[in-house]
mmCIF file of C-alpha atoms in Angstrom:
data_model
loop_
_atom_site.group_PDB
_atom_site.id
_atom_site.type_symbol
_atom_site.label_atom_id
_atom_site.label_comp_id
_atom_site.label_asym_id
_atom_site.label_seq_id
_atom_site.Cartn_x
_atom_site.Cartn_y
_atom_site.Cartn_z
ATOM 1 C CA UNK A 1 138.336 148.689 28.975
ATOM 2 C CA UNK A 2 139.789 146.910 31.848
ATOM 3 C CA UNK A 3 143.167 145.091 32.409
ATOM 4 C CA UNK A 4 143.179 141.156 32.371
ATOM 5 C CA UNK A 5 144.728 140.253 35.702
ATOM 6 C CA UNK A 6 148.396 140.757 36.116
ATOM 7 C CA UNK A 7 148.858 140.932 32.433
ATOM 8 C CA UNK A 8 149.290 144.730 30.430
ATOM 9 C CA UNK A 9 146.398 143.572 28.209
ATOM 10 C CA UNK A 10 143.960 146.297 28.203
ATOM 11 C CA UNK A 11 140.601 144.655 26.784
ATOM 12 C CA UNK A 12 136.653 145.012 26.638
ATOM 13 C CA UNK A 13 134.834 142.662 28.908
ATOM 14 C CA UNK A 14 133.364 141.445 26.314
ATOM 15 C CA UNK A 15 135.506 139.039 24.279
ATOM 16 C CA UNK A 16 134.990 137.058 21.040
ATOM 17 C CA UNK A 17 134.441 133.360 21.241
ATOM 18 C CA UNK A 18 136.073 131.389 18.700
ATOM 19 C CA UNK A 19 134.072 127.740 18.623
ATOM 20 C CA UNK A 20 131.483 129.019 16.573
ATOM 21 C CA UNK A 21 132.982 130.090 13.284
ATOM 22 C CA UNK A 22 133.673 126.193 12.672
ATOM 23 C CA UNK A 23 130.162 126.562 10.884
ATOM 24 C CA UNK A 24 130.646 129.534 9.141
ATOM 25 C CA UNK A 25 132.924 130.783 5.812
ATOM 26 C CA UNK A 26 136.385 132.048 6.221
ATOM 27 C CA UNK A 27 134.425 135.397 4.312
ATOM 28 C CA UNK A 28 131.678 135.406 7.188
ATOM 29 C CA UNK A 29 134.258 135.064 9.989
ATOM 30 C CA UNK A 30 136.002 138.221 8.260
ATOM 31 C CA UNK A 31 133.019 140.408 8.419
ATOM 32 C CA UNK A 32 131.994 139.395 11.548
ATOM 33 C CA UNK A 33 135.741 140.034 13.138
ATOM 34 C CA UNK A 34 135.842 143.450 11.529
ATOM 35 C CA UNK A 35 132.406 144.189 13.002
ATOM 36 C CA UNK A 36 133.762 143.064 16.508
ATOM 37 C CA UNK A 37 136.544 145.550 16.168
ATOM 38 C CA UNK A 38 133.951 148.622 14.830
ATOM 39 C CA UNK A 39 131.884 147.808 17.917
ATOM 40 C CA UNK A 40 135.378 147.749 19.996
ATOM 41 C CA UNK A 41 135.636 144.571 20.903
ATOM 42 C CA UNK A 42 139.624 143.539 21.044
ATOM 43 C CA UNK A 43 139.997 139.915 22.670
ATOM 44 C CA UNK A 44 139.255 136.881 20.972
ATOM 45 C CA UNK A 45 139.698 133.394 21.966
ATOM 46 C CA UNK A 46 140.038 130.182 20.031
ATOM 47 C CA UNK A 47 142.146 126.858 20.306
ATOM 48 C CA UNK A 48 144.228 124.405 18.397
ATOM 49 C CA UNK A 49 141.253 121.852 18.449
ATOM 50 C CA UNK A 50 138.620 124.306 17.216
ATOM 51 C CA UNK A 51 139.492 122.965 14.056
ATOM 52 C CA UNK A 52 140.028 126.147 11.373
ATOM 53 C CA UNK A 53 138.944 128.393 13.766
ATOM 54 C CA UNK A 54 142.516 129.567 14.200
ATOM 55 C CA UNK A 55 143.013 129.672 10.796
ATOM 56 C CA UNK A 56 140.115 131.878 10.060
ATOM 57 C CA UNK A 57 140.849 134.416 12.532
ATOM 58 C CA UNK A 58 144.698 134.555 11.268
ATOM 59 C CA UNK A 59 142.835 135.468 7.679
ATOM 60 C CA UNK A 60 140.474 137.566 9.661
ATOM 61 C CA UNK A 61 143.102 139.601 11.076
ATOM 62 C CA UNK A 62 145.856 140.069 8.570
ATOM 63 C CA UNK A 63 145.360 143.763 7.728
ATOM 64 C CA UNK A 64 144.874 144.831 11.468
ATOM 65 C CA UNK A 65 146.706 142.556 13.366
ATOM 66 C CA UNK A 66 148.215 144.171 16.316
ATOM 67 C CA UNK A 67 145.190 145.833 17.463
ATOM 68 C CA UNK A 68 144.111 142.184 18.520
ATOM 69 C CA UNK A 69 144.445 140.436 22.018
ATOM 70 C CA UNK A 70 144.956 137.061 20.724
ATOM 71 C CA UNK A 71 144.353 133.791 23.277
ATOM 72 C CA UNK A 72 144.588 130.260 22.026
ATOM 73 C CA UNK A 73 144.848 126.963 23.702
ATOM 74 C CA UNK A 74 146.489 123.611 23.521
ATOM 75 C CA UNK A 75 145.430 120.100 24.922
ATOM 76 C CA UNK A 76 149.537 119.206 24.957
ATOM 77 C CA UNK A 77 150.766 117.765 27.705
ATOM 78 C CA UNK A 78 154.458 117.250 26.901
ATOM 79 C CA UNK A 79 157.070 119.237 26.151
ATOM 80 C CA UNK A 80 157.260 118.279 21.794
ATOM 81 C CA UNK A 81 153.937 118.543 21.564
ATOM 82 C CA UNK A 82 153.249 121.687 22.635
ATOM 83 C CA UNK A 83 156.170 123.308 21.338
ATOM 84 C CA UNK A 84 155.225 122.058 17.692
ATOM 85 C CA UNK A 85 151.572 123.253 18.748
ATOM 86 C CA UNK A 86 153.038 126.747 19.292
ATOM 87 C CA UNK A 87 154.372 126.546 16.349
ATOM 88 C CA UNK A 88 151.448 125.529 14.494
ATOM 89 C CA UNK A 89 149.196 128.113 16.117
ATOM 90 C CA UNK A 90 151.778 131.253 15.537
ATOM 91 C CA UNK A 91 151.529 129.885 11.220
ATOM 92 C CA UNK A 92 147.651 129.648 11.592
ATOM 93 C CA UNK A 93 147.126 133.339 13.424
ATOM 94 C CA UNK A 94 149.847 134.754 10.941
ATOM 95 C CA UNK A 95 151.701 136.299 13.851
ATOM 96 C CA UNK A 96 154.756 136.827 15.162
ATOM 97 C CA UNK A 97 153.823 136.048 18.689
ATOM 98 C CA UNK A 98 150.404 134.783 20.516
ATOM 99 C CA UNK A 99 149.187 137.136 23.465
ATOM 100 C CA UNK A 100 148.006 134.582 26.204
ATOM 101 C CA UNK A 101 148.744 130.595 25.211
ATOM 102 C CA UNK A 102 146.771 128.226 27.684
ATOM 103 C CA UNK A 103 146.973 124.708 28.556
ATOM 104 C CA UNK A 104 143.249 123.450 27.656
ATOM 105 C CA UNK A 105 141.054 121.592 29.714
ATOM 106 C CA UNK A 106 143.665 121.012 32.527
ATOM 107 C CA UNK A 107 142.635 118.229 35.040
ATOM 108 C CA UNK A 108 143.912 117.956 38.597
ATOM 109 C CA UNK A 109 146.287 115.210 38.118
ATOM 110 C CA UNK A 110 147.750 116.683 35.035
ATOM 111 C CA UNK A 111 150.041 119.023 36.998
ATOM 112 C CA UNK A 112 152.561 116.859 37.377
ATOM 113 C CA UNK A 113 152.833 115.900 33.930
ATOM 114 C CA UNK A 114 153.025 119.196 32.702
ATOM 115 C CA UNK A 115 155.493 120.812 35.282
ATOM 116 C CA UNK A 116 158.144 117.609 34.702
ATOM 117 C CA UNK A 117 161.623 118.057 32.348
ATOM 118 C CA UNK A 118 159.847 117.195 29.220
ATOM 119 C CA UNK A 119 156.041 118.752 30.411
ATOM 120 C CA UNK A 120 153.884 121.074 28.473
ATOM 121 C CA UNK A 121 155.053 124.275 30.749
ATOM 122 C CA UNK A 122 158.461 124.065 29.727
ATOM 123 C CA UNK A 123 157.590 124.184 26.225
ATOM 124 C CA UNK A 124 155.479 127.272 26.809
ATOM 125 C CA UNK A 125 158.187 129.478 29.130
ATOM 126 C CA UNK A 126 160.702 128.884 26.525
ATOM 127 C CA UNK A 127 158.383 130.373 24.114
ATOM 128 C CA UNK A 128 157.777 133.027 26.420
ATOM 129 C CA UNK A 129 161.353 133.915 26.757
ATOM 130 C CA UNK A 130 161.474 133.919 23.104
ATOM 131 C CA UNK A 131 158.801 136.459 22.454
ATOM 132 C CA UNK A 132 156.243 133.720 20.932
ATOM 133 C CA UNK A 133 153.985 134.240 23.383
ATOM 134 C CA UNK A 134 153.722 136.901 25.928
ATOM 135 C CA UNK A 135 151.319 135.230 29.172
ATOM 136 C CA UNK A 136 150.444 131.593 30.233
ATOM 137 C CA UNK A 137 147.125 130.117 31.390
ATOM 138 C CA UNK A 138 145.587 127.909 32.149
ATOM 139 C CA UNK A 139 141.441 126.747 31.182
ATOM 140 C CA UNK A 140 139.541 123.451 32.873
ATOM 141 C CA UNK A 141 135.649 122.611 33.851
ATOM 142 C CA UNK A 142 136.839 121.204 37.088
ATOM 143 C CA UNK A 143 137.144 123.376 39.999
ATOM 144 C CA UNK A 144 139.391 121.430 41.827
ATOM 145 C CA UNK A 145 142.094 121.379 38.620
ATOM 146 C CA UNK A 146 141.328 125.426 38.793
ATOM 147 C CA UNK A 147 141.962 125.769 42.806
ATOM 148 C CA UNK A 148 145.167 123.458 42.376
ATOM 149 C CA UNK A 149 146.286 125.849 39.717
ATOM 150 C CA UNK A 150 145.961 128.815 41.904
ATOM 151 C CA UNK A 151 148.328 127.190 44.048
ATOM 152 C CA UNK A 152 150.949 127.927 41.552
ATOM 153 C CA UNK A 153 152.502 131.408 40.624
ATOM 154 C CA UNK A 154 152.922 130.147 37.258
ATOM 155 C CA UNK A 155 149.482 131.462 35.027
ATOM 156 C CA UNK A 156 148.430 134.861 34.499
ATOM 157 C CA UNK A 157 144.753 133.373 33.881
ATOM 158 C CA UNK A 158 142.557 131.310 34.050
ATOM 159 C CA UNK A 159 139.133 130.262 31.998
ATOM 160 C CA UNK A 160 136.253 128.375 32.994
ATOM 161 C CA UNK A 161 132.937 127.973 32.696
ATOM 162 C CA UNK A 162 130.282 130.365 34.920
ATOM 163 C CA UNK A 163 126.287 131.290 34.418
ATOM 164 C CA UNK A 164 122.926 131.330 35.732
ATOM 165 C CA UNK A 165 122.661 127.696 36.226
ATOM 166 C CA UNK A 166 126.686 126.816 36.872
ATOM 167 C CA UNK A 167 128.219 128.724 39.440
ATOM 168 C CA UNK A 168 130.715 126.139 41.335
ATOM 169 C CA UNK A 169 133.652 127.865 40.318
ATOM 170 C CA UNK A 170 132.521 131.161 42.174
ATOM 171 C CA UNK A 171 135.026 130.768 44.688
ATOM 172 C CA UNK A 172 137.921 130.056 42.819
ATOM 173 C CA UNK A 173 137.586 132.792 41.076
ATOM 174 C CA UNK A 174 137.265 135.366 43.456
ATOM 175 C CA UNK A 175 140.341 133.377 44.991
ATOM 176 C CA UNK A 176 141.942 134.678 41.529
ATOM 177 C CA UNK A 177 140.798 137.760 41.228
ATOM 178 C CA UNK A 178 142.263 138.704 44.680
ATOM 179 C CA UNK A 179 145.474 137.090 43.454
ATOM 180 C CA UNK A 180 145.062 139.366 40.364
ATOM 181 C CA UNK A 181 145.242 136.266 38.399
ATOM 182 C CA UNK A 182 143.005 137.195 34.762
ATOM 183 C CA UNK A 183 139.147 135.581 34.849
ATOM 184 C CA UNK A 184 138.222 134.850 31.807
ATOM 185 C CA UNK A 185 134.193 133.569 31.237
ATOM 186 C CA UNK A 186 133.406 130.734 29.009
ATOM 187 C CA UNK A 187 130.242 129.177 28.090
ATOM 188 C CA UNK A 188 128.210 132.028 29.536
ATOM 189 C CA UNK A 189 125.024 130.587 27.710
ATOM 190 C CA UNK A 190 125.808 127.565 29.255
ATOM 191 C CA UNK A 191 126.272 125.534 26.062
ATOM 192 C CA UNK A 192 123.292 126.792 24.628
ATOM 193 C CA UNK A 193 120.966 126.173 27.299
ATOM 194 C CA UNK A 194 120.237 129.650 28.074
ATOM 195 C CA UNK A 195 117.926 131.624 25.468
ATOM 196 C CA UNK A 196 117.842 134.570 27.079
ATOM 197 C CA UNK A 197 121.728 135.987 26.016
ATOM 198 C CA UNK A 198 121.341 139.419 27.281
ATOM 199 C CA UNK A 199 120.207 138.363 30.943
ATOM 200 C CA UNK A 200 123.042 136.086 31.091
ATOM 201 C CA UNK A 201 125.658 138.172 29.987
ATOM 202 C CA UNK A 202 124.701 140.991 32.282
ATOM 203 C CA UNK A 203 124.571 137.986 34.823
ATOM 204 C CA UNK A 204 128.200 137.689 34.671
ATOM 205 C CA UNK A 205 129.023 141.197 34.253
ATOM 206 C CA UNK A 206 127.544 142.221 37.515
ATOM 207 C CA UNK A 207 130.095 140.309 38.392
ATOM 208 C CA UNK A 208 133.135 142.415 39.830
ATOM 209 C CA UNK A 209 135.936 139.141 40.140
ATOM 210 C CA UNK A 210 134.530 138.715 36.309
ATOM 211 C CA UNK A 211 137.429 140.276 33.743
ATOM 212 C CA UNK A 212 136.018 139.265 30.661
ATOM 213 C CA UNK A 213 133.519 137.122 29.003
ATOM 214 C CA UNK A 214 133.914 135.587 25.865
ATOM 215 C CA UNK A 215 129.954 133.964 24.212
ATOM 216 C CA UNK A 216 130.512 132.289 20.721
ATOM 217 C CA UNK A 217 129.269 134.286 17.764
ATOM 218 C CA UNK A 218 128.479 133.683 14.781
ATOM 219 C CA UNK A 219 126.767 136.406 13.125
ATOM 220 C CA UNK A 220 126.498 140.264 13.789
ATOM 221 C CA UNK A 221 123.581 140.585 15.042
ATOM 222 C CA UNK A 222 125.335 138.998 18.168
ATOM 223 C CA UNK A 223 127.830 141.263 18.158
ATOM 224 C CA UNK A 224 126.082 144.204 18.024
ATOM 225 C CA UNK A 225 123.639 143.033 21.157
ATOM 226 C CA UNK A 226 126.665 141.411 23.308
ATOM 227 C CA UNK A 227 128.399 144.789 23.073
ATOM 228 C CA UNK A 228 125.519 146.545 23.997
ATOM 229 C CA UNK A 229 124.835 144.894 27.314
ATOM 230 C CA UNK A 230 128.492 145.138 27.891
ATOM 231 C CA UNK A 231 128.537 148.780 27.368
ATOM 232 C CA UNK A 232 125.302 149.387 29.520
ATOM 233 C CA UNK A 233 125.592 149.421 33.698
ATOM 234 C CA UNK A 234 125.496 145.640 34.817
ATOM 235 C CA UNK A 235 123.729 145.855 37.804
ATOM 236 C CA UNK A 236 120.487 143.836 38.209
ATOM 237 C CA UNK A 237 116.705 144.850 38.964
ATOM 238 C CA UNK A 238 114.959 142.321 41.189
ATOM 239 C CA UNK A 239 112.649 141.206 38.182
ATOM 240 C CA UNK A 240 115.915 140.081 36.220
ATOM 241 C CA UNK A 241 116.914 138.587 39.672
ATOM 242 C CA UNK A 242 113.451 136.469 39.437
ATOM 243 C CA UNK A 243 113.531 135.472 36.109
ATOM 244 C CA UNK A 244 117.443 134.271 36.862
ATOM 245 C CA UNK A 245 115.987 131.902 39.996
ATOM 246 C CA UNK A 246 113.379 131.061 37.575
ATOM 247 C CA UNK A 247 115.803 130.010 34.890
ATOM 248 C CA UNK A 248 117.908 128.302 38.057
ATOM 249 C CA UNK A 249 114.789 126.267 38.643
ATOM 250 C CA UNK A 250 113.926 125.208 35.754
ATOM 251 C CA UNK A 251 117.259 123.933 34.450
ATOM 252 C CA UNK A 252 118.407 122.791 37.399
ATOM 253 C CA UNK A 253 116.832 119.298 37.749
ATOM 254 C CA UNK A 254 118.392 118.383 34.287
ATOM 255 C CA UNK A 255 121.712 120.358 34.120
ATOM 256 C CA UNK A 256 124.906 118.867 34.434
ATOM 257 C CA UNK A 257 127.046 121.595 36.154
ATOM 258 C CA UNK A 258 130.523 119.560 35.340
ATOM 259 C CA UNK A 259 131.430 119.666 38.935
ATOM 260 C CA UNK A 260 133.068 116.195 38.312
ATOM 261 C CA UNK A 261 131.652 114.543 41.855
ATOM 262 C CA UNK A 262 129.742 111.832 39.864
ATOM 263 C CA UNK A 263 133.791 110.836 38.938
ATOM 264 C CA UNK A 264 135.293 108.052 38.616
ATOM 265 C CA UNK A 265 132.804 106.240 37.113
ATOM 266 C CA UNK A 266 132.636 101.999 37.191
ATOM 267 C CA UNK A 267 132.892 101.974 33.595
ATOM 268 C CA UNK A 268 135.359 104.429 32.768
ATOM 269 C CA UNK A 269 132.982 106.414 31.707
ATOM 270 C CA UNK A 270 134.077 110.754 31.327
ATOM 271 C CA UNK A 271 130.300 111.364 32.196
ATOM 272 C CA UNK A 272 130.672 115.505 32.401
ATOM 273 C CA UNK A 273 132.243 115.561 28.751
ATOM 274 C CA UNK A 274 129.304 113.596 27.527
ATOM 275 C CA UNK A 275 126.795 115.595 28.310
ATOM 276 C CA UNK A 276 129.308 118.792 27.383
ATOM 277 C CA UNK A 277 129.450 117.087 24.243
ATOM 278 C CA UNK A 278 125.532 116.463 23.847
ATOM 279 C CA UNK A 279 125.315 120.325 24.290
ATOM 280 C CA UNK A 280 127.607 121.013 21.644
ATOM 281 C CA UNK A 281 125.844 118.586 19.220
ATOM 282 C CA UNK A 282 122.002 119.711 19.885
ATOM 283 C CA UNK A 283 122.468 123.347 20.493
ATOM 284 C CA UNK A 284 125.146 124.733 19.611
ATOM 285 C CA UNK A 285 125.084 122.856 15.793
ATOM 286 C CA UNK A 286 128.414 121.737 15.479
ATOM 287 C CA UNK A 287 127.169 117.886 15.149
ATOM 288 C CA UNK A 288 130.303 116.382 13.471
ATOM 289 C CA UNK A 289 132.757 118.159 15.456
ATOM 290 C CA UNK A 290 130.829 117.176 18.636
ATOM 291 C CA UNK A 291 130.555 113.735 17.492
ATOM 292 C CA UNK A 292 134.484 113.571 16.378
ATOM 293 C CA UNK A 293 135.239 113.893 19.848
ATOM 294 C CA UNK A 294 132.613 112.040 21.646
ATOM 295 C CA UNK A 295 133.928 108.839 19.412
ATOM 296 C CA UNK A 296 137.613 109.622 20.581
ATOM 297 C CA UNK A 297 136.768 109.694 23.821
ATOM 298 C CA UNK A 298 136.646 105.871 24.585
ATOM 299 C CA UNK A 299 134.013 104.721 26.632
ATOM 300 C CA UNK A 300 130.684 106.619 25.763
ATOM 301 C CA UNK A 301 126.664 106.874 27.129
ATOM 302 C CA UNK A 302 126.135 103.177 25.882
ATOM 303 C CA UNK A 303 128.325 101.406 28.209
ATOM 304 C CA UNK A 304 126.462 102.601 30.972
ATOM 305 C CA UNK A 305 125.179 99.772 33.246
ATOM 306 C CA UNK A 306 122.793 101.767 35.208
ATOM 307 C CA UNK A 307 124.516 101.011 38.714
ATOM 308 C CA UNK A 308 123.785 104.197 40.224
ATOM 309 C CA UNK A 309 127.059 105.275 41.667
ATOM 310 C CA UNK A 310 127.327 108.445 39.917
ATOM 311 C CA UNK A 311 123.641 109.549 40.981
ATOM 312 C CA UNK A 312 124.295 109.021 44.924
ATOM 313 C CA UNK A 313 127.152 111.243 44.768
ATOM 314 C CA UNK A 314 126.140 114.141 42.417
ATOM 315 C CA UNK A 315 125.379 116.685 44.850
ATOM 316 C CA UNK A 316 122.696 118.393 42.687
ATOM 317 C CA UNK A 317 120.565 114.776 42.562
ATOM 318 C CA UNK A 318 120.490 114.450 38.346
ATOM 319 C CA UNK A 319 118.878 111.482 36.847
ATOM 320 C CA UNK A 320 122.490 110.467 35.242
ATOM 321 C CA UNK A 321 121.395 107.503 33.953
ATOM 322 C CA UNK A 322 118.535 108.575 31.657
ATOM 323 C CA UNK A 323 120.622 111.278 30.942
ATOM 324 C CA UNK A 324 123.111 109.219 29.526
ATOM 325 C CA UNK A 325 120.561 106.920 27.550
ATOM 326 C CA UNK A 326 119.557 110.352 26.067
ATOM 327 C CA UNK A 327 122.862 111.139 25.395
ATOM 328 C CA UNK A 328 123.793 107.566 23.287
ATOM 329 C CA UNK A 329 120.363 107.775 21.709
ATOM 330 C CA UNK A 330 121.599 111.356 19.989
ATOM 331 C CA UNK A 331 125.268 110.885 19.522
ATOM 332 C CA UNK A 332 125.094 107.313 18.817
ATOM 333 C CA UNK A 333 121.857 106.657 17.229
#
């Protein structure tokens, strides 16, 4: 056990993700939560937009639910919206309070927004002061949105993305963990990319600025082998530190590390998010959610034009364009 950042959470740095059990029965998600806790896992982490993800772990949970460290998340922005999310969230977990509420998928020029009279942040100290929620953090792909964030002494965490093949956001969170700001590790398999789970979860674990990392499950088999490596000493031989620059290699030439230099794009186009998306979709088999939010998202892969200006600045040189065309041939074919 280890303690998240600043926080008084005590937890196992090995979490529970919640995206997953949108495929699976509110029975399944039962079982599998009660194996988590046998196997001593404590922190789980799910979101308003996970659709009944929430609402399966508040089921999950009902007969035990204090031993849980309980994050969820909220794309809000203003100050109604998240306060009714709160609300919603607190009905869905069946608690009396929610252990670490963050603002999801922060960008950079979202601060503003949320820190004004009627932002998102208001909404969420109130319910602080309140008892609804005990911590605020913050989660984003973008490292600069994540750096601007540190700036603040306003979160008690912060999530984002870091693996094998994406590790821009080493820095930053370092940067936190000397703050003693809480690091919290998603998409550790790097949406699905990664087959070889227990390399990449010692990976992060070898880690030391790493406080907990928190790979979607689905079944207990999972469970069983993510605790395991978490339980064993993370540190890494040199033929696990070949096959990880072999995996680097291989990946790397087709990977989209949602760094966010290929940004703005001439046609408006959120060119990260559809390839997060894709990943969703193809590996991680949650096509219709996937595809719900590729469609909201405005412009998609089609209205590419092929000029090129995302390619000459990504700094890691991917074919964008015939990674889009992949991209609209799956999610809008």
């Amino acid at each position: 056990m280890i303690k998240l950042g600043k926080t008084q959470f005590e937890i196992n740095r090995v979490g529970f993700g919640g995206i997953p059990i949108q495929r699976i029965t509110k029975e399944e998600t039962k079982k599998l939560i009660q194996k988590c806790k046998e196997e001593g896992i404590n922190f789980i982490d799910t979101a308003r937009g996970y659709t009944v993800s929430e609402e399966y772990i508040g089921y999950s949970i009902k007969e035990d639910k204090d031993y849980w460290i309980i994050a969820t998340k909220s794309m809000s922005r203003d100050y109604n919206s998240m306060k009714n999310d709160i609300e919603t969230s607190l009905k869905n977990l069946g608690r009396d309070y929610i252990d670490l509420y963050q603002i999801h998928n922060l960008k950079e020029d979202e601060y503003e927004k949320i820190f004004s009279e009627n932002g998102a942040y208001k909404a969420l100290e109130e319910a602080k002061k309140e008892g609804k929620i005990r911590e605020i953090g913050i989660t984003s792909h973008s490292v600069s949105s994540i750096e601007k964030g540190l700036e603040y002494d306003k979160f008690s965490t912060i999530q984002f993305p870091y693996n094998i093949v994406e590790n821009q956001g080493e820095k930053a969170l370092i940067k936190a963990k000397e703050k003693n700001i809480g690091t919290i590790i998603m998409k550790p398999l790097a949406g699905g990319a990664l087959d070889n789970a227990k390399l990449a979860l010692k990976y992060i674990l070898s880690k030391e600025f790493v406080d907990v990392v928190i790979p979607g499950m689905d079944n207990i088999n999972q469970v069983i082998e993510n605790v395991k490596v978490g339980n064993e000493k993370n540190v890494l031989t040199e033929s696990e530190m070949n096959e990880i620059n072999k995996i680097k290699n291989e990946l790397g030439s087709r990977f989209c590390r949602r760094c966010g230099y290929c940004l703005p794009c001439t046609e408006n186009i959120n060119i990260p998010m559809q390839f997060l998306l894709e990943g969703y979709y193809s590996r991680y088999n949650l096509k219709e959610w996937a595809l719900d939010r590729y469609n909201s998202l405005g412009n998609g892969a089609s209205t590419c034009t092929k000029c090129g200006a995302c390619e000459r600045k990504c700094p890691y040189n991917l074919p964008i364009r015939d990674m889009l065309k992949e991209v609209a041939k799956k999610l809008e074919g």
